[in-house]
Amino acid sequence: MFQYEKRLVSKKELKSVCGIPYTPQHIGRLEAAGKFPKRVNLGPGRVAWVLAEVDAWVSERIAERDTPSHDPSF
């Protein structure tokens, strides 16, 4: 049985399946800053991300958007 928690997505699938509009370079910067899920090394020149972790990251972005801002500049 294929478990959703263990499904991996490639760089291309980050955009096509997950809707992440970032370049691979920007994703690398976000990862280095601890602001994007860490990649899984599959072999030489091949990486992927855990789909459940990417989905959780997207959900966090949506929750941040939906949380009222306490910024007094608005």
CSV table of C-alpha atoms in Angstrom, one decimal, residues 9-72:
chain,number,residue,atom,x,y,z
A,9,VAL,CA,8.0,14.8,-5.4
A,10,SER,CA,10.6,16.0,-7.8
A,11,LYS,CA,11.7,19.6,-8.6
A,12,LYS,CA,9.3,19.6,-11.6
A,13,GLU,CA,6.5,18.2,-9.4
A,14,LEU,CA,6.9,21.0,-6.9
A,15,LYS,CA,5.6,23.3,-9.6
A,16,SER,CA,3.2,21.0,-11.5
A,17,VAL,CA,1.7,19.0,-8.6
A,18,CYS,CA,2.2,21.2,-5.6
A,19,GLY,CA,1.8,24.6,-7.3
A,20,ILE,CA,5.1,26.0,-5.9
A,21,PRO,CA,6.0,28.8,-8.3
A,22,TYR,CA,9.7,29.1,-7.1
A,23,THR,CA,12.9,28.4,-9.1
A,24,PRO,CA,15.1,25.6,-7.8
A,25,GLN,CA,17.6,28.3,-6.8
A,26,HIS,CA,15.0,30.1,-4.6
A,27,ILE,CA,13.9,26.8,-3.1
A,28,GLY,CA,17.5,26.1,-2.2
A,29,ARG,CA,17.8,29.5,-0.5
A,30,LEU,CA,14.6,28.8,1.5
A,31,GLU,CA,15.9,25.4,2.5
A,32,ALA,CA,19.2,26.9,3.7
A,33,ALA,CA,17.3,29.4,5.8
A,34,GLY,CA,15.1,26.7,7.3
A,35,LYS,CA,12.0,28.1,5.6
A,36,PHE,CA,11.2,25.1,3.3
A,37,PRO,CA,11.2,21.4,3.9
A,38,LYS,CA,14.5,19.7,3.5
A,39,ARG,CA,15.2,17.6,0.4
A,40,VAL,CA,15.8,13.9,0.3
A,41,ASN,CA,19.0,12.9,-1.6
A,42,LEU,CA,18.1,9.9,-3.8
A,43,GLY,CA,21.4,9.6,-5.6
A,44,PRO,CA,23.9,11.6,-7.6
A,45,GLY,CA,22.2,14.7,-9.0
A,46,ARG,CA,18.7,13.5,-7.9
A,47,VAL,CA,16.7,14.9,-5.1
A,48,ALA,CA,13.0,15.0,-4.0
A,49,TRP,CA,10.8,16.3,-1.2
A,50,VAL,CA,8.3,14.6,1.0
A,51,LEU,CA,4.9,15.6,-0.3
A,52,ALA,CA,3.3,15.6,3.1
A,53,GLU,CA,5.9,18.1,4.3
A,54,VAL,CA,5.5,20.3,1.3
A,55,ASP,CA,1.7,20.2,1.8
A,56,ALA,CA,2.1,21.2,5.4
A,57,TRP,CA,4.4,24.1,4.4
A,58,VAL,CA,1.7,25.3,1.9
A,59,SER,CA,-0.9,25.0,4.6
A,60,GLU,CA,1.2,27.2,6.9
A,61,ARG,CA,1.5,29.9,4.2
A,62,ILE,CA,-2.3,29.9,3.9
A,63,ALA,CA,-2.8,30.1,7.6
A,64,GLU,CA,-0.4,33.0,7.8
A,65,ARG,CA,-2.4,34.8,5.1
A,66,ASP,CA,-5.6,34.2,6.9
A,67,THR,CA,-4.3,35.4,10.3
A,68,PRO,CA,-5.1,39.0,10.9
A,69,SER,CA,-2.0,41.2,10.9
A,70,HIS,CA,-1.0,43.2,14.0
A,71,ASP,CA,1.0,45.6,11.8
A,72,PRO,CA,-0.1,49.1,12.7
